[in-house]
PDB file of C-alpha atoms in Angstrom:
ATOM      1  CA  UNK A   1      -3.690   4.074  -3.941  1.00  0.00           C
ATOM      2  CA  UNK A   2      -3.969   6.990  -1.586  1.00  0.00           C
ATOM      3  CA  UNK A   3      -0.926   8.986  -2.626  1.00  0.00           C
ATOM      4  CA  UNK A   4      -0.117   7.725  -6.070  1.00  0.00           C
ATOM      5  CA  UNK A   5      -3.443   7.300  -7.791  1.00  0.00           C
ATOM      6  CA  UNK A   6      -5.105  10.282  -9.537  1.00  0.00           C
ATOM      7  CA  UNK A   7      -8.636  10.746  -8.170  1.00  0.00           C
ATOM      8  CA  UNK A   8      -9.842  11.717 -11.659  1.00  0.00           C
ATOM      9  CA  UNK A   9      -9.412   8.075 -12.741  1.00  0.00           C
ATOM     10  CA  UNK A  10     -11.523   6.624  -9.930  1.00  0.00           C
ATOM     11  CA  UNK A  11     -14.927   7.082 -11.662  1.00  0.00           C
ATOM     12  CA  UNK A  12     -13.527   5.266 -14.714  1.00  0.00           C
ATOM     13  CA  UNK A  13     -12.171   2.462 -12.540  1.00  0.00           C
ATOM     14  CA  UNK A  14     -15.540   2.190 -10.764  1.00  0.00           C
ATOM     15  CA  UNK A  15     -17.285   1.725 -14.133  1.00  0.00           C
ATOM     16  CA  UNK A  16     -14.755  -0.774 -15.463  1.00  0.00           C
ATOM     17  CA  UNK A  17     -15.322  -2.959 -12.406  1.00  0.00           C
ATOM     18  CA  UNK A  18     -19.126  -2.596 -12.492  1.00  0.00           C
ATOM     19  CA  UNK A  19     -19.160  -0.520  -9.299  1.00  0.00           C
ATOM     20  CA  UNK A  20     -17.487  -3.583  -7.682  1.00  0.00           C
ATOM     21  CA  UNK A  21     -20.375  -5.959  -8.322  1.00  0.00           C
ATOM     22  CA  UNK A  22     -18.635  -9.263  -7.669  1.00  0.00           C
ATOM     23  CA  UNK A  23     -21.069 -11.376  -9.703  1.00  0.00           C
ATOM     24  CA  UNK A  24     -20.431  -9.259 -12.813  1.00  0.00           C
ATOM     25  CA  UNK A  25     -16.681  -9.293 -12.190  1.00  0.00           C
ATOM     26  CA  UNK A  26     -16.701 -13.093 -11.873  1.00  0.00           C
ATOM     27  CA  UNK A  27     -18.572 -13.422 -15.198  1.00  0.00           C
ATOM     28  CA  UNK A  28     -16.181 -11.126 -17.107  1.00  0.00           C
ATOM     29  CA  UNK A  29     -13.002 -12.478 -18.738  1.00  0.00           C
ATOM     30  CA  UNK A  30      -9.830 -11.019 -17.171  1.00  0.00           C
ATOM     31  CA  UNK A  31      -8.664  -9.881 -20.619  1.00  0.00           C
ATOM     32  CA  UNK A  32     -11.649  -7.491 -20.865  1.00  0.00           C
ATOM     33  CA  UNK A  33     -10.506  -5.710 -17.722  1.00  0.00           C
ATOM     34  CA  UNK A  34      -6.936  -5.532 -19.045  1.00  0.00           C
ATOM     35  CA  UNK A  35      -8.018  -3.780 -22.221  1.00  0.00           C
ATOM     36  CA  UNK A  36     -10.271  -1.289 -20.451  1.00  0.00           C
ATOM     37  CA  UNK A  37      -7.590  -0.462 -17.873  1.00  0.00           C
ATOM     38  CA  UNK A  38      -5.038   0.070 -20.651  1.00  0.00           C
ATOM     39  CA  UNK A  39      -7.522   2.297 -22.521  1.00  0.00           C
ATOM     40  CA  UNK A  40      -7.459   4.779 -19.629  1.00  0.00           C
ATOM     41  CA  UNK A  41      -3.648   4.543 -19.416  1.00  0.00           C
ATOM     42  CA  UNK A  42      -3.724   2.920 -16.015  1.00  0.00           C
ATOM     43  CA  UNK A  43      -2.072  -0.428 -16.725  1.00  0.00           C
ATOM     44  CA  UNK A  44       1.278  -1.752 -15.603  1.00  0.00           C
ATOM     45  CA  UNK A  45       3.556  -4.662 -16.455  1.00  0.00           C
ATOM     46  CA  UNK A  46       1.672  -6.993 -14.124  1.00  0.00           C
ATOM     47  CA  UNK A  47      -1.845  -6.031 -15.258  1.00  0.00           C
ATOM     48  CA  UNK A  48      -2.623  -9.389 -16.898  1.00  0.00           C
ATOM     49  CA  UNK A  49      -1.590 -11.397 -13.829  1.00  0.00           C
ATOM     50  CA  UNK A  50      -3.447  -8.953 -11.577  1.00  0.00           C
ATOM     51  CA  UNK A  51      -6.667  -9.306 -13.546  1.00  0.00           C
ATOM     52  CA  UNK A  52      -6.333 -13.109 -13.634  1.00  0.00           C
ATOM     53  CA  UNK A  53      -6.062 -12.961  -9.820  1.00  0.00           C
ATOM     54  CA  UNK A  54      -9.364 -11.100  -9.346  1.00  0.00           C
ATOM     55  CA  UNK A  55     -11.447 -14.260  -9.086  1.00  0.00           C
ATOM     56  CA  UNK A  56      -9.123 -15.758  -6.499  1.00  0.00           C
ATOM     57  CA  UNK A  57      -9.206 -12.522  -4.510  1.00  0.00           C
ATOM     58  CA  UNK A  58     -12.999 -12.505  -4.523  1.00  0.00           C
ATOM     59  CA  UNK A  59     -13.162 -16.132  -3.368  1.00  0.00           C
ATOM     60  CA  UNK A  60     -10.643 -15.501  -0.567  1.00  0.00           C
ATOM     61  CA  UNK A  61     -12.578 -12.441   0.624  1.00  0.00           C
ATOM     62  CA  UNK A  62     -15.811 -14.464   0.523  1.00  0.00           C
ATOM     63  CA  UNK A  63     -14.153 -17.115   2.675  1.00  0.00           C
ATOM     64  CA  UNK A  64     -12.902 -14.471   5.109  1.00  0.00           C
ATOM     65  CA  UNK A  65     -16.416 -13.028   5.367  1.00  0.00           C
ATOM     66  CA  UNK A  66     -17.839 -16.482   6.027  1.00  0.00           C
ATOM     67  CA  UNK A  67     -15.251 -17.274   8.699  1.00  0.00           C
ATOM     68  CA  UNK A  68     -15.035 -13.857  10.402  1.00  0.00           C
ATOM     69  CA  UNK A  69     -18.520 -12.443   9.778  1.00  0.00           C
ATOM     70  CA  UNK A  70     -17.260  -9.453   7.772  1.00  0.00           C
ATOM     71  CA  UNK A  71     -14.082  -7.985   6.301  1.00  0.00           C
ATOM     72  CA  UNK A  72     -14.212  -5.288   9.001  1.00  0.00           C
ATOM     73  CA  UNK A  73     -14.234  -7.963  11.688  1.00  0.00           C
ATOM     74  CA  UNK A  74     -11.301  -9.675   9.964  1.00  0.00           C
ATOM     75  CA  UNK A  75      -9.042  -6.607   9.716  1.00  0.00           C
ATOM     76  CA  UNK A  76      -9.710  -5.713  13.362  1.00  0.00           C
ATOM     77  CA  UNK A  77      -9.416  -9.281  14.710  1.00  0.00           C
ATOM     78  CA  UNK A  78      -5.632  -9.044  15.215  1.00  0.00           C
ATOM     79  CA  UNK A  79      -2.975  -6.343  15.182  1.00  0.00           C
ATOM     80  CA  UNK A  80      -2.242  -4.834  11.771  1.00  0.00           C
ATOM     81  CA  UNK A  81       1.099  -6.618  11.395  1.00  0.00           C
ATOM     82  CA  UNK A  82      -0.594 -10.008  11.805  1.00  0.00           C
ATOM     83  CA  UNK A  83      -3.325  -9.147   9.269  1.00  0.00           C
ATOM     84  CA  UNK A  84      -0.661  -8.054   6.759  1.00  0.00           C
ATOM     85  CA  UNK A  85       1.081 -11.405   7.218  1.00  0.00           C
ATOM     86  CA  UNK A  86      -2.208 -13.270   6.757  1.00  0.00           C
ATOM     87  CA  UNK A  87      -2.838 -11.474   3.433  1.00  0.00           C
ATOM     88  CA  UNK A  88       0.721 -11.639   2.090  1.00  0.00           C
ATOM     89  CA  UNK A  89       2.429 -14.786   3.376  1.00  0.00           C
ATOM     90  CA  UNK A  90       2.539 -17.812   1.048  1.00  0.00           C
ATOM     91  CA  UNK A  91       1.972 -19.940   4.171  1.00  0.00           C
ATOM     92  CA  UNK A  92      -1.375 -18.284   4.930  1.00  0.00           C
ATOM     93  CA  UNK A  93      -4.720 -19.678   3.741  1.00  0.00           C
ATOM     94  CA  UNK A  94      -5.740 -16.044   3.088  1.00  0.00           C
ATOM     95  CA  UNK A  95      -2.754 -15.173   0.883  1.00  0.00           C
ATOM     96  CA  UNK A  96      -3.885 -12.882  -1.930  1.00  0.00           C
ATOM     97  CA  UNK A  97      -2.062 -13.543  -5.222  1.00  0.00           C
ATOM     98  CA  UNK A  98       0.020 -10.573  -6.408  1.00  0.00           C
ATOM     99  CA  UNK A  99      -0.128  -9.008  -2.914  1.00  0.00           C
ATOM    100  CA  UNK A 100       3.051  -8.615  -0.886  1.00  0.00           C
ATOM    101  CA  UNK A 101       3.481  -6.867   2.431  1.00  0.00           C
ATOM    102  CA  UNK A 102       3.579  -3.327   1.019  1.00  0.00           C
ATOM    103  CA  UNK A 103       0.260  -3.791  -0.826  1.00  0.00           C
ATOM    104  CA  UNK A 104      -1.292  -5.479   2.207  1.00  0.00           C
ATOM    105  CA  UNK A 105      -0.343  -2.418   4.298  1.00  0.00           C
ATOM    106  CA  UNK A 106      -1.874  -0.198   1.616  1.00  0.00           C
ATOM    107  CA  UNK A 107      -5.074  -2.250   1.735  1.00  0.00           C
ATOM    108  CA  UNK A 108      -5.316  -1.825   5.509  1.00  0.00           C
ATOM    109  CA  UNK A 109      -4.819   1.933   5.162  1.00  0.00           C
ATOM    110  CA  UNK A 110      -7.553   2.106   2.552  1.00  0.00           C
ATOM    111  CA  UNK A 111     -10.064   0.344   4.793  1.00  0.00           C
ATOM    112  CA  UNK A 112      -9.411   2.677   7.709  1.00  0.00           C
ATOM    113  CA  UNK A 113      -6.733   0.882   9.721  1.00  0.00           C
ATOM    114  CA  UNK A 114      -4.039   3.261  10.982  1.00  0.00           C
ATOM    115  CA  UNK A 115      -1.019   1.959   9.098  1.00  0.00           C
ATOM    116  CA  UNK A 116       1.869   3.130   6.957  1.00  0.00           C
ATOM    117  CA  UNK A 117       2.661   1.689   3.550  1.00  0.00           C
ATOM    118  CA  UNK A 118       6.387   0.833   3.484  1.00  0.00           C
ATOM    119  CA  UNK A 119       6.930   2.106  -0.059  1.00  0.00           C
ATOM    120  CA  UNK A 120      10.240   3.218  -1.569  1.00  0.00           C
ATOM    121  CA  UNK A 121       9.952   6.782  -0.237  1.00  0.00           C
ATOM    122  CA  UNK A 122       9.208   5.786   3.358  1.00  0.00           C
ATOM    123  CA  UNK A 123      11.864   3.085   3.383  1.00  0.00           C
ATOM    124  CA  UNK A 124      14.496   5.433   1.942  1.00  0.00           C
ATOM    125  CA  UNK A 125      13.594   8.281   4.335  1.00  0.00           C
ATOM    126  CA  UNK A 126      13.756   5.987   7.379  1.00  0.00           C
ATOM    127  CA  UNK A 127      16.905   4.179   6.217  1.00  0.00           C
ATOM    128  CA  UNK A 128      20.010   4.014   8.376  1.00  0.00           C
ATOM    129  CA  UNK A 129      21.819   6.513   6.147  1.00  0.00           C
ATOM    130  CA  UNK A 130      19.001   9.091   6.332  1.00  0.00           C
ATOM    131  CA  UNK A 131      16.556   9.611   9.203  1.00  0.00           C
ATOM    132  CA  UNK A 132      16.988   6.140  10.725  1.00  0.00           C
ATOM    133  CA  UNK A 133      19.026   5.462  13.819  1.00  0.00           C
ATOM    134  CA  UNK A 134      22.071   4.265  11.894  1.00  0.00           C
ATOM    135  CA  UNK A 135      21.768   0.702  13.168  1.00  0.00           C
ATOM    136  CA  UNK A 136      19.284  -0.619  10.620  1.00  0.00           C
ATOM    137  CA  UNK A 137      19.497  -1.024   6.882  1.00  0.00           C
ATOM    138  CA  UNK A 138      19.252   1.349   3.940  1.00  0.00           C
ATOM    139  CA  UNK A 139      16.604   1.427   2.763  1.00  0.00           C
ATOM    140  CA  UNK A 140      14.856   0.585   6.018  1.00  0.00           C
ATOM    141  CA  UNK A 141      13.450  -2.929   6.308  1.00  0.00           C
ATOM    142  CA  UNK A 142       9.698  -3.452   6.580  1.00  0.00           C
ATOM    143  CA  UNK A 143      10.150  -4.272  10.278  1.00  0.00           C
ATOM    144  CA  UNK A 144      12.190  -1.074  10.802  1.00  0.00           C
ATOM    145  CA  UNK A 145       9.482   1.004   9.115  1.00  0.00           C
ATOM    146  CA  UNK A 146       6.796  -0.554  11.276  1.00  0.00           C
ATOM    147  CA  UNK A 147       8.771   0.045  14.491  1.00  0.00           C
ATOM    148  CA  UNK A 148       9.782   3.599  13.570  1.00  0.00           C
ATOM    149  CA  UNK A 149       6.262   4.582  12.522  1.00  0.00           C
ATOM    150  CA  UNK A 150       4.881   3.266  15.809  1.00  0.00           C
ATOM    151  CA  UNK A 151       7.506   5.296  17.681  1.00  0.00           C
ATOM    152  CA  UNK A 152       6.790   8.469  15.675  1.00  0.00           C
ATOM    153  CA  UNK A 153       3.043   8.084  16.227  1.00  0.00           C
ATOM    154  CA  UNK A 154       3.555   7.824  19.983  1.00  0.00           C
ATOM    155  CA  UNK A 155       5.987  10.767  20.092  1.00  0.00           C
ATOM    156  CA  UNK A 156       3.912  13.114  17.926  1.00  0.00           C
ATOM    157  CA  UNK A 157       0.337  12.062  18.680  1.00  0.00           C
ATOM    158  CA  UNK A 158      -0.268  11.812  14.918  1.00  0.00           C
ATOM    159  CA  UNK A 159      -1.767   8.807  13.187  1.00  0.00           C
ATOM    160  CA  UNK A 160       0.677   6.589  11.301  1.00  0.00           C
ATOM    161  CA  UNK A 161      -1.264   7.264   8.105  1.00  0.00           C
ATOM    162  CA  UNK A 162      -0.717  11.023   8.633  1.00  0.00           C
ATOM    163  CA  UNK A 163       3.018  10.568   9.210  1.00  0.00           C
ATOM    164  CA  UNK A 164       3.203   8.338   6.138  1.00  0.00           C
ATOM    165  CA  UNK A 165       1.486  11.028   4.047  1.00  0.00           C
ATOM    166  CA  UNK A 166       3.803  13.782   5.323  1.00  0.00           C
ATOM    167  CA  UNK A 167       6.927  11.755   4.523  1.00  0.00           C
ATOM    168  CA  UNK A 168       5.568  10.727   1.131  1.00  0.00           C
ATOM    169  CA  UNK A 169       4.797  14.338   0.186  1.00  0.00           C
ATOM    170  CA  UNK A 170       8.247  15.418   1.382  1.00  0.00           C
ATOM    171  CA  UNK A 171       9.897  12.846  -0.878  1.00  0.00           C
ATOM    172  CA  UNK A 172       7.736  12.185  -3.935  1.00  0.00           C
ATOM    173  CA  UNK A 173       8.178  13.505  -7.443  1.00  0.00           C
ATOM    174  CA  UNK A 174       5.787  16.339  -8.158  1.00  0.00           C
ATOM    175  CA  UNK A 175       5.574  17.167  -4.450  1.00  0.00           C
ATOM    176  CA  UNK A 176       8.514  18.031  -2.166  1.00  0.00           C
ATOM    177  CA  UNK A 177      11.161  16.075  -4.075  1.00  0.00           C
ATOM    178  CA  UNK A 178      13.576  16.541  -1.161  1.00  0.00           C
ATOM    179  CA  UNK A 179      14.524  13.082   0.099  1.00  0.00           C
ATOM    180  CA  UNK A 180      14.774  11.331  -3.265  1.00  0.00           C
ATOM    181  CA  UNK A 181      17.346   8.808  -4.531  1.00  0.00           C
ATOM    182  CA  UNK A 182      19.570  11.869  -5.166  1.00  0.00           C
ATOM    183  CA  UNK A 183      18.463  14.001  -2.204  1.00  0.00           C
ATOM    184  CA  UNK A 184      18.209  17.792  -2.274  1.00  0.00           C
ATOM    185  CA  UNK A 185      19.904  18.194   1.104  1.00  0.00           C
ATOM    186  CA  UNK A 186      20.545  21.896   0.440  1.00  0.00           C
ATOM    187  CA  UNK A 187      16.788  22.540   0.389  1.00  0.00           C
ATOM    188  CA  UNK A 188      15.969  20.238   3.299  1.00  0.00           C
ATOM    189  CA  UNK A 189      14.633  21.977   6.407  1.00  0.00           C
ATOM    190  CA  UNK A 190      15.467  18.965   8.589  1.00  0.00           C
ATOM    191  CA  UNK A 191      18.948  18.281   7.189  1.00  0.00           C
ATOM    192  CA  UNK A 192      20.515  18.805  10.604  1.00  0.00           C
ATOM    193  CA  UNK A 193      18.625  15.732  11.850  1.00  0.00           C
ATOM    194  CA  UNK A 194      19.664  13.555   8.927  1.00  0.00           C
ATOM    195  CA  UNK A 195      22.706  11.292   8.722  1.00  0.00           C
ATOM    196  CA  UNK A 196      23.005  11.870   4.937  1.00  0.00           C
ATOM    197  CA  UNK A 197      23.848  15.547   5.320  1.00  0.00           C
ATOM    198  CA  UNK A 198      26.721  14.653   7.684  1.00  0.00           C
ATOM    199  CA  UNK A 199      28.581  12.507   5.132  1.00  0.00           C
TER     200      UNK A 199
END
């Protein structure tokens, strides 16, 4: 993942997944990937289910390529919101197991589509009790994040992915650590714009 994944692990990940050779991945038992991922301390609670889903993901992407010509053609065939729904909705024939809307947004970002991942930091920052307009929810809903990011991109001339990165760095542990669950409003340079600092 762009913000959360240490680049030093990427060469190891590349090797584990055979430089993304789908034939080799399809021939390898999911449990082998689980063990290798755990060996580099990169696993999570859902790792077994994620690795069992690899084959399904590959088959869905193959189908998309067959129907759209390429994955690039697929992700640019509709607006980003629609593509996210196609990849994450249980009603879609292209639903990827273990992928919800936030991960689908992350996927689009990683393939070059200008999008923001509505993770916990972005949703908290744009919530009604922080930098949101006070009419939405806290944390901000996925729809609120999408609308607000579009508005910010138009107002600033920045890409949504750039705005996402700025907010993430402002909030995340090991970076700014300003707008966290327990915000450091006293250190915040934009506190005057925030609803939280007025409470």
